[in-house]
């Protein structure tokens, strides 16, 4: 990549204040003016919260010279396959992006800058499209339709466990997630962790554990309405997943629906190494908020080397003091130096836990949920 191009692009981005609301509005108006057919890909309400494409695009373009960006773009290209977009759509987005930056840097915009933008965008686009081409050639579906076959609401009405059958084999690794779409919510895709219902990889069902998010669009719909017969769309499985390569003991810390990837990981570890010692810490905001307890109790009774600790604040109004106590237990509790630790749950809990463990009780390996967006506790 030409360093001068990168510098010109970064300079104009800085001048345009590219995350500014005017640039965002101009971009979408330009794009949907030229290509009204692309509007269907985006949420019905394009509030500032949802104007993610431009922010994300600008971030990627701004960091194109950073190590790892090209492989990130390949992943992004694969991830975009679910939108069913073509090279001509990429070109339209590129034109609108460049028009928005030009419009907001009138004094410094010139042919060199325009050429630099074209080069940089083309590189990003071609990297994404090359990955798309490889996945198409390998016959990997762009998305899967999955029919809901069962629905179980926990007793608080806070978490629903949905089982769905994909229309074709859906391969995923423990700890991975899928972007999920419901046809009633245009343009809305949210990540949910993937679980095998009975932890038996030979069956085709996929289980999703969905916590109700106050005023959340997809989680509310899934908790209240999704029922047998509904069809969801699943993206290709994403995320690295996790699997220990040795037989060292494992500690799992899972808060809220962080139990979903944790459950998939525990099942995989028990399958690979039935004698492995596993400590599970499940954290909930109150005693009533533990869900999937029957499954957990079954695991405890079948596997004597698996121990489960349930953590919840005795007084649901004093959650903060409880969180501090939990972190203190992790810092001062049993030494983790010979253990793998896997952490999943709301980003705040995951990042505090990582910090505590890295500073005060470093384990043999530490793996955690991707901290992309909100997961409720
Ligand atoms: C890797 C990963 C795995 C995940 N796995 C799971 C899982 O297994 N189970 C699970 O339940 N969740 C999981 N999540 C979280 C999940 O993806 C969703 O973020 C969650 O369900 C909320 O989505 P929603 O559409 O209901 O809420 P959104 O509609 O996205 O709303 C989220 C919050 O933002 C607020 N909001 C929305 N729009 C606006 C606006 N315009 N202005 C101001 N505020 C606004 C809403 O009021 C709400 O409180 C995971 C997240 C990640 C990153
Ligand atoms: C080089 C080109 C592109 C880059 C670098 C890029 C990057 C991104 C990134 C990083 C996200 C956010 C990831 C996420 O929220 O899941 C995103 C979201 C999205 N992208 Fe792209 N993208 C590109 C081209 C396109 C094109 C051509 C389209 C189709 C017209 C498109 C449609 C979308 C949509 C619909 C979203 C979700 C937006 C939302 O939820 O509001 N992207 N893109």
CSV table of C-alpha atoms and ligand atoms in Angstrom, one decimal:
chain,number,residue,atom,x,y,z
A,1,UNK,CA,0.0,0.0,0.0
A,2,UNK,CA,1.3,3.4,-0.9
A,3,UNK,CA,2.2,5.3,2.2
A,4,UNK,CA,1.4,8.7,0.6
A,5,UNK,CA,-2.1,7.5,-0.3
A,6,UNK,CA,-2.6,6.4,3.3
A,7,UNK,CA,-1.4,9.8,4.6
A,8,UNK,CA,-3.6,11.7,2.2
A,9,UNK,CA,-6.7,9.6,3.2
A,10,UNK,CA,-5.9,10.0,6.9
A,11,UNK,CA,-5.4,13.8,6.6
A,12,UNK,CA,-8.7,14.3,4.8
A,13,UNK,CA,-10.5,12.1,7.3
A,14,UNK,CA,-9.3,14.2,10.1
A,15,UNK,CA,-10.3,17.4,8.3
A,16,UNK,CA,-13.8,16.1,7.5
A,17,UNK,CA,-14.4,15.1,11.1
A,18,UNK,CA,-15.6,11.9,9.5
A,19,UNK,CA,-17.6,10.7,12.3
A,20,UNK,CA,-19.5,14.0,12.4
A,21,UNK,CA,-23.3,13.8,12.0
A,22,UNK,CA,-23.3,15.9,8.8
A,23,UNK,CA,-20.9,13.6,7.1
A,24,UNK,CA,-22.9,10.6,8.2
A,25,UNK,CA,-26.2,12.1,7.0
A,26,UNK,CA,-24.6,13.2,3.6
A,27,UNK,CA,-23.3,9.6,3.1
A,28,UNK,CA,-26.6,7.9,3.6
A,29,UNK,CA,-28.5,10.5,1.6
A,30,UNK,CA,-26.0,10.2,-1.2
A,31,UNK,CA,-26.1,6.4,-1.1
A,32,UNK,CA,-29.9,5.9,-0.9
A,33,UNK,CA,-30.4,8.7,-3.5
A,34,UNK,CA,-28.2,6.8,-6.0
A,35,UNK,CA,-29.2,3.3,-4.9
A,36,UNK,CA,-32.7,3.3,-3.2
A,37,UNK,CA,-32.6,-0.5,-3.5
A,38,UNK,CA,-29.9,-0.7,-0.9
A,39,UNK,CA,-32.1,0.9,1.8
A,40,UNK,CA,-33.7,-2.5,2.5
A,41,UNK,CA,-30.4,-3.8,4.0
A,42,UNK,CA,-30.4,-1.2,6.8
A,43,UNK,CA,-32.6,-0.9,9.9
A,44,UNK,CA,-35.9,0.9,9.3
A,45,UNK,CA,-34.9,3.6,11.8
A,46,UNK,CA,-31.5,4.9,10.9
A,47,UNK,CA,-30.9,6.8,14.2
A,48,UNK,CA,-27.4,7.8,15.0
A,49,UNK,CA,-26.9,4.6,17.0
A,50,UNK,CA,-27.5,2.6,13.8
A,51,UNK,CA,-25.4,4.6,11.4
A,52,UNK,CA,-22.7,2.0,11.9
A,53,UNK,CA,-21.7,1.4,8.3
A,54,UNK,CA,-20.0,4.8,7.8
A,55,UNK,CA,-18.3,4.8,11.2
A,56,UNK,CA,-17.1,1.3,10.7
A,57,UNK,CA,-15.9,2.0,7.1
A,58,UNK,CA,-14.1,5.1,8.1
A,59,UNK,CA,-12.4,3.3,11.0
A,60,UNK,CA,-11.2,0.5,8.7
A,61,UNK,CA,-9.9,2.9,6.0
A,62,UNK,CA,-8.2,5.0,8.7
A,63,UNK,CA,-6.3,1.9,10.0
A,64,UNK,CA,-5.6,0.2,6.7
A,65,UNK,CA,-1.9,0.3,7.3
A,66,UNK,CA,-2.2,-1.3,10.8
A,67,UNK,CA,-1.0,-4.9,11.2
A,68,UNK,CA,-3.8,-7.5,10.9
A,69,UNK,CA,-6.1,-5.2,8.9
A,70,UNK,CA,-6.0,-7.3,5.8
A,71,UNK,CA,-7.0,-10.4,7.5
A,72,UNK,CA,-9.7,-8.4,9.4
A,73,UNK,CA,-11.0,-7.3,6.0
A,74,UNK,CA,-11.2,-10.9,4.8
A,75,UNK,CA,-13.3,-11.8,7.8
A,76,UNK,CA,-15.4,-8.7,7.2
A,77,UNK,CA,-15.9,-9.7,3.5
A,78,UNK,CA,-17.1,-13.2,4.7
A,79,UNK,CA,-19.3,-11.6,7.3
A,80,UNK,CA,-20.9,-9.3,4.6
A,81,UNK,CA,-21.9,-12.3,2.5
A,82,UNK,CA,-25.1,-12.5,4.5
A,83,UNK,CA,-26.3,-9.2,2.9
A,84,UNK,CA,-26.1,-10.7,-0.6
A,85,UNK,CA,-24.2,-7.7,-1.9
A,86,UNK,CA,-22.4,-7.5,-5.2
A,87,UNK,CA,-19.3,-5.7,-6.6
A,88,UNK,CA,-21.5,-3.0,-8.0
A,89,UNK,CA,-23.0,-2.4,-4.5
A,90,UNK,CA,-19.4,-2.0,-3.2
A,91,UNK,CA,-18.7,0.5,-5.9
A,92,UNK,CA,-21.8,2.5,-5.0
A,93,UNK,CA,-20.8,2.6,-1.4
A,94,UNK,CA,-17.3,3.6,-2.3
A,95,UNK,CA,-18.6,6.5,-4.5
A,96,UNK,CA,-20.8,7.7,-1.7
A,97,UNK,CA,-18.0,7.5,0.8
A,98,UNK,CA,-15.6,9.5,-1.4
A,99,UNK,CA,-18.3,12.0,-2.2
A,100,UNK,CA,-19.0,12.6,1.5
A,101,UNK,CA,-15.4,13.2,2.3
A,102,UNK,CA,-14.9,15.5,-0.7
A,103,UNK,CA,-18.0,17.5,0.2
A,104,UNK,CA,-16.7,18.1,3.7
A,105,UNK,CA,-13.1,19.0,2.8
A,106,UNK,CA,-13.7,21.5,-0.1
A,107,UNK,CA,-10.6,23.5,0.4
A,108,UNK,CA,-8.1,20.7,0.4
A,109,UNK,CA,-9.8,18.1,-1.9
A,110,UNK,CA,-7.8,17.6,-5.2
A,111,UNK,CA,-7.0,15.0,-7.8
A,112,UNK,CA,-4.3,13.4,-5.7
A,113,UNK,CA,-6.6,13.0,-2.7
A,114,UNK,CA,-9.3,11.6,-4.8
A,115,UNK,CA,-6.9,9.1,-6.4
A,116,UNK,CA,-5.6,8.1,-3.0
A,117,UNK,CA,-9.1,7.5,-1.7
A,118,UNK,CA,-10.0,5.4,-4.8
A,119,UNK,CA,-6.8,3.3,-4.3
A,120,UNK,CA,-7.4,2.8,-0.6
A,121,UNK,CA,-11.1,1.9,-1.0
A,122,UNK,CA,-10.4,-0.4,-3.9
A,123,UNK,CA,-7.8,-2.3,-1.9
A,124,UNK,CA,-10.3,-2.7,1.0
A,125,UNK,CA,-13.1,-3.8,-1.4
A,126,UNK,CA,-10.9,-6.2,-3.4
A,127,UNK,CA,-9.6,-7.8,-0.2
A,128,UNK,CA,-13.2,-8.4,1.0
A,129,UNK,CA,-14.4,-9.6,-2.3
A,130,UNK,CA,-11.5,-12.0,-2.7
A,131,UNK,CA,-12.5,-13.7,0.6
A,132,UNK,CA,-16.1,-13.8,-0.7
A,133,UNK,CA,-15.0,-15.5,-3.9
A,134,UNK,CA,-13.0,-18.1,-1.9
A,135,UNK,CA,-16.0,-19.0,0.3
A,136,UNK,CA,-18.4,-19.1,-2.7
A,137,UNK,CA,-16.0,-21.4,-4.5
A,138,UNK,CA,-15.8,-23.7,-1.4
A,139,UNK,CA,-19.6,-23.9,-1.5
A,140,UNK,CA,-20.0,-22.3,2.0
A,141,UNK,CA,-23.6,-20.9,2.3
A,142,UNK,CA,-23.8,-17.1,2.8
A,143,UNK,CA,-26.5,-17.7,5.4
A,144,UNK,CA,-28.7,-20.4,6.8
A,145,UNK,CA,-32.4,-20.4,7.4
A,146,UNK,CA,-33.3,-22.0,10.7
A,147,UNK,CA,-36.8,-23.0,11.8
A,148,UNK,CA,-37.6,-22.6,15.5
A,149,UNK,CA,-38.7,-25.9,16.9
A,150,UNK,CA,-38.9,-25.2,20.6
A,151,UNK,CA,-38.9,-22.3,23.1
A,152,UNK,CA,-38.3,-22.3,26.8
A,153,UNK,CA,-38.7,-19.2,28.9
A,154,UNK,CA,-37.0,-19.1,32.3
A,155,UNK,CA,-39.2,-18.5,35.3
A,156,UNK,CA,-38.4,-14.8,35.5
A,157,UNK,CA,-39.3,-14.3,31.9
A,158,UNK,CA,-35.8,-12.8,31.5
A,159,UNK,CA,-34.1,-15.4,29.3
A,160,UNK,CA,-35.5,-17.6,26.5
A,161,UNK,CA,-33.8,-20.7,25.2
A,162,UNK,CA,-34.7,-21.3,21.5
A,163,UNK,CA,-33.9,-24.4,19.6
A,164,UNK,CA,-33.9,-24.1,15.8
A,165,UNK,CA,-33.1,-26.5,12.9
A,166,UNK,CA,-31.0,-25.0,10.1
A,167,UNK,CA,-32.0,-25.9,6.5
A,168,UNK,CA,-28.6,-27.5,5.9
A,169,UNK,CA,-25.6,-28.7,8.0
A,170,UNK,CA,-24.5,-25.8,10.2
A,171,UNK,CA,-20.9,-26.5,11.4
A,172,UNK,CA,-19.7,-24.4,14.4
A,173,UNK,CA,-17.0,-24.6,17.1
A,174,UNK,CA,-17.6,-24.3,20.8
A,175,UNK,CA,-17.5,-20.6,21.8
A,176,UNK,CA,-18.5,-19.3,18.3
A,177,UNK,CA,-21.5,-17.1,17.7
A,178,UNK,CA,-23.8,-16.2,14.7
A,179,UNK,CA,-25.3,-13.0,13.6
A,180,UNK,CA,-29.1,-13.6,13.8
A,181,UNK,CA,-31.9,-12.0,11.9
A,182,UNK,CA,-35.7,-12.2,12.2
A,183,UNK,CA,-37.7,-11.3,9.1
A,184,UNK,CA,-39.9,-8.9,11.0
A,185,UNK,CA,-36.9,-6.6,11.8
A,186,UNK,CA,-35.5,-5.4,8.6
A,187,UNK,CA,-31.7,-4.7,8.6
A,188,UNK,CA,-31.2,-5.9,12.1
A,189,UNK,CA,-28.7,-8.6,12.9
A,190,UNK,CA,-27.3,-9.3,16.3
A,191,UNK,CA,-24.7,-11.8,17.5
A,192,UNK,CA,-25.8,-14.7,19.7
A,193,UNK,CA,-23.7,-17.6,21.0
A,194,UNK,CA,-24.2,-21.0,19.6
A,195,UNK,CA,-25.0,-24.1,21.6
A,196,UNK,CA,-25.8,-27.7,20.7
A,197,UNK,CA,-29.0,-28.5,22.6
A,198,UNK,CA,-28.0,-31.8,24.0
A,199,UNK,CA,-24.3,-31.2,23.4
A,200,UNK,CA,-24.3,-34.0,20.9
A,201,UNK,CA,-22.6,-32.8,17.7
A,202,UNK,CA,-24.3,-35.4,15.6
A,203,UNK,CA,-27.7,-33.6,15.8
A,204,UNK,CA,-28.5,-30.7,13.7
A,205,UNK,CA,-30.3,-28.3,16.1
A,206,UNK,CA,-28.8,-25.1,17.3
A,207,UNK,CA,-29.7,-23.5,20.6
A,208,UNK,CA,-29.7,-19.7,21.3
A,209,UNK,CA,-30.0,-18.3,24.8
A,210,UNK,CA,-31.5,-14.9,24.6
A,211,UNK,CA,-31.7,-12.4,27.5
A,212,UNK,CA,-34.3,-9.7,27.4
A,213,UNK,CA,-32.6,-6.3,26.9
A,214,UNK,CA,-34.8,-3.4,28.0
A,215,UNK,CA,-36.2,-1.8,24.8
A,216,UNK,CA,-33.9,-4.0,22.8
A,217,UNK,CA,-35.3,-4.7,19.3
A,218,UNK,CA,-34.3,-8.3,18.4
A,219,UNK,CA,-34.0,-9.7,22.0
A,220,UNK,CA,-37.6,-8.5,22.8
A,221,UNK,CA,-38.9,-10.0,19.7
A,222,UNK,CA,-37.1,-13.3,20.3
A,223,UNK,CA,-38.2,-13.4,24.0
A,224,UNK,CA,-41.8,-12.5,23.4
A,225,UNK,CA,-42.8,-13.7,19.9
A,226,UNK,CA,-40.4,-16.2,18.4
A,227,UNK,CA,-42.0,-19.6,18.6
A,228,UNK,CA,-42.1,-23.0,16.8
A,229,UNK,CA,-42.5,-22.4,13.1
A,230,UNK,CA,-40.8,-19.0,12.9
A,231,UNK,CA,-37.8,-18.8,10.7
A,232,UNK,CA,-34.6,-17.0,11.7
A,233,UNK,CA,-31.6,-16.4,9.5
A,234,UNK,CA,-28.1,-17.3,10.8
A,235,UNK,CA,-24.9,-15.9,9.4
A,236,UNK,CA,-21.9,-18.2,9.1
A,237,UNK,CA,-20.5,-19.0,12.5
A,238,UNK,CA,-18.1,-16.2,13.6
A,239,UNK,CA,-15.4,-15.8,16.3
A,240,UNK,CA,-12.5,-18.0,17.0
A,241,UNK,CA,-14.2,-20.4,19.5
A,242,UNK,CA,-11.9,-22.1,22.0
A,243,UNK,CA,-10.5,-25.5,22.7
A,244,UNK,CA,-7.8,-26.5,25.1
A,245,UNK,CA,-5.0,-28.5,23.5
A,246,UNK,CA,-3.9,-30.2,26.7
A,247,UNK,CA,-5.5,-31.8,29.8
A,248,UNK,CA,-5.0,-28.9,32.3
A,249,UNK,CA,-7.9,-28.0,34.6
A,250,UNK,CA,-10.4,-25.5,33.3
A,251,UNK,CA,-12.1,-22.6,35.2
A,252,UNK,CA,-15.1,-21.1,33.4
A,253,UNK,CA,-16.6,-17.8,34.6
A,254,UNK,CA,-19.9,-17.0,32.9
A,255,UNK,CA,-22.3,-14.2,33.7
A,256,UNK,CA,-25.9,-14.0,32.3
A,257,UNK,CA,-26.1,-15.6,28.8
A,258,UNK,CA,-22.3,-15.8,28.9
A,259,UNK,CA,-23.3,-19.3,30.1
A,260,UNK,CA,-24.2,-20.1,26.4
A,261,UNK,CA,-20.7,-20.2,25.0
A,262,UNK,CA,-19.4,-21.4,28.3
A,263,UNK,CA,-21.8,-24.4,28.1
A,264,UNK,CA,-20.6,-25.2,24.6
A,265,UNK,CA,-17.0,-25.1,25.7
A,266,UNK,CA,-17.6,-27.2,28.8
A,267,UNK,CA,-19.4,-29.8,26.7
A,268,UNK,CA,-16.5,-29.9,24.1
A,269,UNK,CA,-13.9,-30.2,26.8
A,270,UNK,CA,-15.8,-33.1,28.5
A,271,UNK,CA,-16.1,-34.8,25.2
A,272,UNK,CA,-12.4,-34.5,24.4
A,273,UNK,CA,-11.0,-35.2,27.9
A,274,UNK,CA,-13.7,-36.7,30.2
A,275,UNK,CA,-11.2,-36.7,33.2
A,276,UNK,CA,-10.5,-32.9,33.0
A,277,UNK,CA,-11.1,-31.0,36.2
A,278,UNK,CA,-13.6,-28.2,35.6
A,279,UNK,CA,-14.8,-25.4,37.9
A,280,UNK,CA,-17.8,-23.5,36.7
A,281,UNK,CA,-18.6,-20.1,38.2
A,282,UNK,CA,-22.0,-18.8,37.0
A,283,UNK,CA,-22.9,-15.3,38.0
A,284,UNK,CA,-26.5,-13.8,37.9
A,285,UNK,CA,-28.0,-10.6,39.1
A,286,UNK,CA,-30.3,-12.4,41.5
A,287,UNK,CA,-31.1,-16.0,42.6
A,288,UNK,CA,-34.0,-16.0,40.2
A,289,UNK,CA,-32.0,-15.0,37.2
A,290,UNK,CA,-30.0,-18.3,36.9
A,291,UNK,CA,-31.4,-20.1,33.9
A,292,UNK,CA,-30.6,-23.5,32.3
A,293,UNK,CA,-30.2,-24.9,35.9
A,294,UNK,CA,-31.6,-28.3,35.0
A,295,UNK,CA,-28.8,-28.7,32.5
A,296,UNK,CA,-26.1,-27.5,34.9
A,297,UNK,CA,-27.4,-29.8,37.7
A,298,UNK,CA,-27.3,-32.7,35.2
A,299,UNK,CA,-23.7,-31.9,34.4
A,300,UNK,CA,-22.8,-31.8,38.1
A,301,UNK,CA,-24.4,-35.1,38.8
A,302,UNK,CA,-22.9,-36.9,35.7
A,303,UNK,CA,-19.4,-35.5,36.0
A,304,UNK,CA,-17.9,-35.8,39.4
A,305,UNK,CA,-14.8,-33.8,38.4
A,306,UNK,CA,-17.1,-30.8,37.5
A,307,UNK,CA,-17.9,-28.3,40.3
A,308,UNK,CA,-20.4,-25.5,39.9
A,309,UNK,CA,-20.4,-22.3,42.0
A,310,UNK,CA,-23.4,-20.0,41.7
A,311,UNK,CA,-22.8,-16.3,42.5
A,312,UNK,CA,-25.5,-13.8,43.0
A,313,UNK,CA,-25.9,-10.7,45.3
A,314,UNK,CA,-27.9,-11.6,48.4
A,315,UNK,CA,-29.5,-8.2,48.1
A,316,UNK,CA,-30.3,-7.5,44.4
A,317,UNK,CA,-30.0,-3.7,45.1
A,318,UNK,CA,-26.4,-4.0,46.2
A,319,UNK,CA,-24.9,-5.4,43.0
A,320,UNK,CA,-21.8,-3.3,43.0
A,321,UNK,CA,-20.5,-4.5,46.4
A,322,UNK,CA,-21.2,-8.1,45.2
A,323,UNK,CA,-19.1,-7.5,42.0
A,324,UNK,CA,-16.2,-6.3,44.1
A,325,UNK,CA,-16.5,-9.3,46.3
A,326,UNK,CA,-16.5,-11.6,43.3
A,327,UNK,CA,-13.4,-10.0,41.9
A,328,UNK,CA,-11.7,-10.3,45.3
A,329,UNK,CA,-12.5,-14.0,45.3
A,330,UNK,CA,-10.9,-14.3,41.9
A,331,UNK,CA,-7.8,-12.4,42.9
A,332,UNK,CA,-7.3,-14.1,46.2
A,333,UNK,CA,-8.9,-17.4,45.7
A,334,UNK,CA,-7.3,-20.6,44.5
A,335,UNK,CA,-4.1,-20.1,42.4
A,336,UNK,CA,-5.0,-20.4,38.7
A,337,UNK,CA,-1.4,-20.7,37.4
A,338,UNK,CA,-1.9,-24.3,36.2
A,339,UNK,CA,-5.4,-23.7,34.7
A,340,UNK,CA,-7.1,-22.5,31.6
A,341,UNK,CA,-9.7,-19.8,32.3
A,342,UNK,CA,-12.6,-18.9,29.9
A,343,UNK,CA,-14.7,-15.8,30.7
A,344,UNK,CA,-18.0,-14.8,29.0
A,345,UNK,CA,-20.7,-12.3,29.8
A,346,UNK,CA,-21.5,-8.6,29.8
A,347,UNK,CA,-18.4,-6.6,28.6
A,348,UNK,CA,-18.0,-4.8,31.9
A,349,UNK,CA,-17.7,-8.0,33.9
A,350,UNK,CA,-15.5,-9.6,31.3
A,351,UNK,CA,-13.0,-6.7,31.2
A,352,UNK,CA,-12.8,-6.3,35.0
A,353,UNK,CA,-12.3,-10.1,35.3
A,354,UNK,CA,-9.5,-10.0,32.7
A,355,UNK,CA,-7.8,-7.1,34.5
A,356,UNK,CA,-8.1,-8.8,37.9
A,357,UNK,CA,-6.7,-12.1,36.7
A,358,UNK,CA,-3.9,-10.6,34.6
A,359,UNK,CA,-2.8,-8.5,37.6
A,360,UNK,CA,-3.3,-10.7,40.6
A,361,UNK,CA,-3.9,-14.4,39.7
A,362,UNK,CA,-2.6,-15.0,36.2
A,363,UNK,CA,-3.9,-18.3,34.8
A,364,UNK,CA,-2.0,-20.6,32.3
A,365,UNK,CA,-4.2,-19.3,29.5
A,366,UNK,CA,-7.0,-16.7,29.5
A,367,UNK,CA,-9.7,-16.6,26.8
A,368,UNK,CA,-12.8,-14.5,26.7
A,369,UNK,CA,-15.9,-13.5,24.8
A,370,UNK,CA,-15.3,-11.0,22.0
A,371,UNK,CA,-16.1,-7.6,23.6
A,372,UNK,CA,-18.0,-6.3,20.5
A,373,UNK,CA,-21.3,-5.0,22.0
A,374,UNK,CA,-23.7,-5.4,24.9
A,375,UNK,CA,-24.5,-8.8,26.4
A,376,UNK,CA,-27.0,-8.4,29.2
A,377,UNK,CA,-26.3,-9.9,32.7
B,1,LIG,C1,-20.1,-12.0,20.6
B,1,LIG,C2,-21.4,-11.7,21.2
B,1,LIG,C3,-22.2,-12.8,21.6
B,1,LIG,C4,-23.5,-12.5,22.2
B,1,LIG,N1,-24.2,-13.6,22.6
B,1,LIG,C5,-25.4,-13.3,23.2
B,1,LIG,C6,-26.2,-14.4,23.7
B,1,LIG,O1,-25.8,-15.6,23.6
B,1,LIG,N2,-27.4,-14.1,24.3
B,1,LIG,C7,-27.8,-12.8,24.4
B,1,LIG,O2,-28.9,-12.6,25.0
B,1,LIG,N3,-27.1,-11.8,23.9
B,1,LIG,C8,-25.9,-12.0,23.3
B,1,LIG,N4,-25.2,-10.9,22.8
B,1,LIG,C9,-25.8,-9.6,22.8
B,1,LIG,C10,-26.7,-9.5,21.6
B,1,LIG,O3,-26.0,-9.5,20.4
B,1,LIG,C11,-27.5,-8.2,21.6
B,1,LIG,O4,-26.7,-7.1,21.7
B,1,LIG,C12,-28.6,-8.1,22.6
B,1,LIG,O5,-29.5,-9.2,22.5
B,1,LIG,C13,-29.4,-6.8,22.4
B,1,LIG,O6,-29.9,-6.7,21.1
B,1,LIG,P1,-31.3,-6.0,20.8
B,1,LIG,O7,-31.5,-5.9,19.4
B,1,LIG,O8,-32.4,-6.6,21.6
B,1,LIG,O9,-31.1,-4.5,21.4
B,1,LIG,P2,-30.7,-3.1,20.6
B,1,LIG,O10,-31.9,-2.8,19.8
B,1,LIG,O11,-29.5,-3.4,20.0
B,1,LIG,O12,-30.7,-2.2,21.8
B,1,LIG,C14,-29.6,-2.4,22.8
B,1,LIG,C15,-29.8,-1.2,23.9
B,1,LIG,O13,-29.5,0.0,23.2
B,1,LIG,C16,-30.6,0.9,23.4
B,1,LIG,N5,-30.9,1.6,22.1
B,1,LIG,C17,-31.3,1.0,20.9
B,1,LIG,N6,-31.4,2.0,20.0
B,1,LIG,C18,-31.1,3.2,20.6
B,1,LIG,C19,-31.1,4.5,20.1
B,1,LIG,N7,-31.4,4.9,18.9
B,1,LIG,N8,-30.7,5.5,21.0
B,1,LIG,C20,-30.4,5.1,22.3
B,1,LIG,N9,-30.4,3.9,22.8
B,1,LIG,C21,-30.8,2.9,21.9
B,1,LIG,C22,-31.8,0.0,23.7
B,1,LIG,O14,-32.8,0.6,24.5
B,1,LIG,C23,-31.2,-1.2,24.4
B,1,LIG,O15,-31.1,-0.9,25.8
B,1,LIG,C24,-23.9,-11.2,22.3
B,1,LIG,C25,-23.1,-10.1,21.9
B,1,LIG,C26,-21.9,-10.4,21.4
B,1,LIG,C27,-21.0,-9.3,21.0
B,2,LIG,C1,-14.7,-1.7,1.8
B,2,LIG,C2,-16.0,-1.8,2.0
B,2,LIG,C3,-16.7,-2.0,3.3
B,2,LIG,C4,-16.2,-2.1,4.6
B,2,LIG,C5,-14.8,-1.9,5.1
B,2,LIG,C6,-17.3,-2.3,5.5
B,2,LIG,C7,-17.3,-2.4,6.9
B,2,LIG,C8,-18.3,-2.6,7.7
B,2,LIG,C9,-18.2,-2.8,9.2
B,2,LIG,C10,-16.9,-2.9,9.9
B,2,LIG,C11,-19.4,-2.9,9.6
B,2,LIG,C12,-19.8,-3.1,11.1
B,2,LIG,C13,-19.8,-4.5,11.5
B,2,LIG,C14,-21.0,-4.9,12.1
B,2,LIG,O1,-21.7,-4.1,12.7
B,2,LIG,O2,-21.4,-6.1,12.0
B,2,LIG,C15,-20.4,-2.9,8.5
B,2,LIG,C16,-21.7,-3.0,8.7
B,2,LIG,C17,-22.6,-3.0,7.6
B,2,LIG,N1,-22.2,-3.0,6.3
B,2,LIG,FE1,-20.4,-2.8,5.5
B,2,LIG,N2,-18.5,-2.4,4.8
B,2,LIG,C18,-18.2,-2.3,3.4
B,2,LIG,C19,-19.0,-2.3,2.4
B,2,LIG,C20,-20.4,-2.5,2.5
B,2,LIG,C21,-21.3,-2.5,1.3
B,2,LIG,C22,-20.9,-2.4,-0.1
B,2,LIG,C23,-22.5,-2.7,1.9
B,2,LIG,C24,-23.8,-2.8,1.1
B,2,LIG,C25,-24.4,-1.9,0.5
B,2,LIG,C26,-22.4,-2.8,3.3
B,2,LIG,C27,-23.5,-3.0,4.2
B,2,LIG,C28,-23.4,-3.0,5.5
B,2,LIG,C29,-24.5,-3.1,6.4
B,2,LIG,C30,-26.0,-3.2,6.0
B,2,LIG,C31,-24.0,-3.1,7.7
B,2,LIG,C32,-24.8,-3.1,9.0
B,2,LIG,C33,-25.2,-1.7,9.3
B,2,LIG,C34,-26.1,-1.5,10.5
B,2,LIG,O3,-26.3,-2.4,11.3
B,2,LIG,O4,-26.6,-0.3,10.6
B,2,LIG,N3,-21.1,-2.7,3.6
B,2,LIG,N4,-19.6,-2.7,7.4
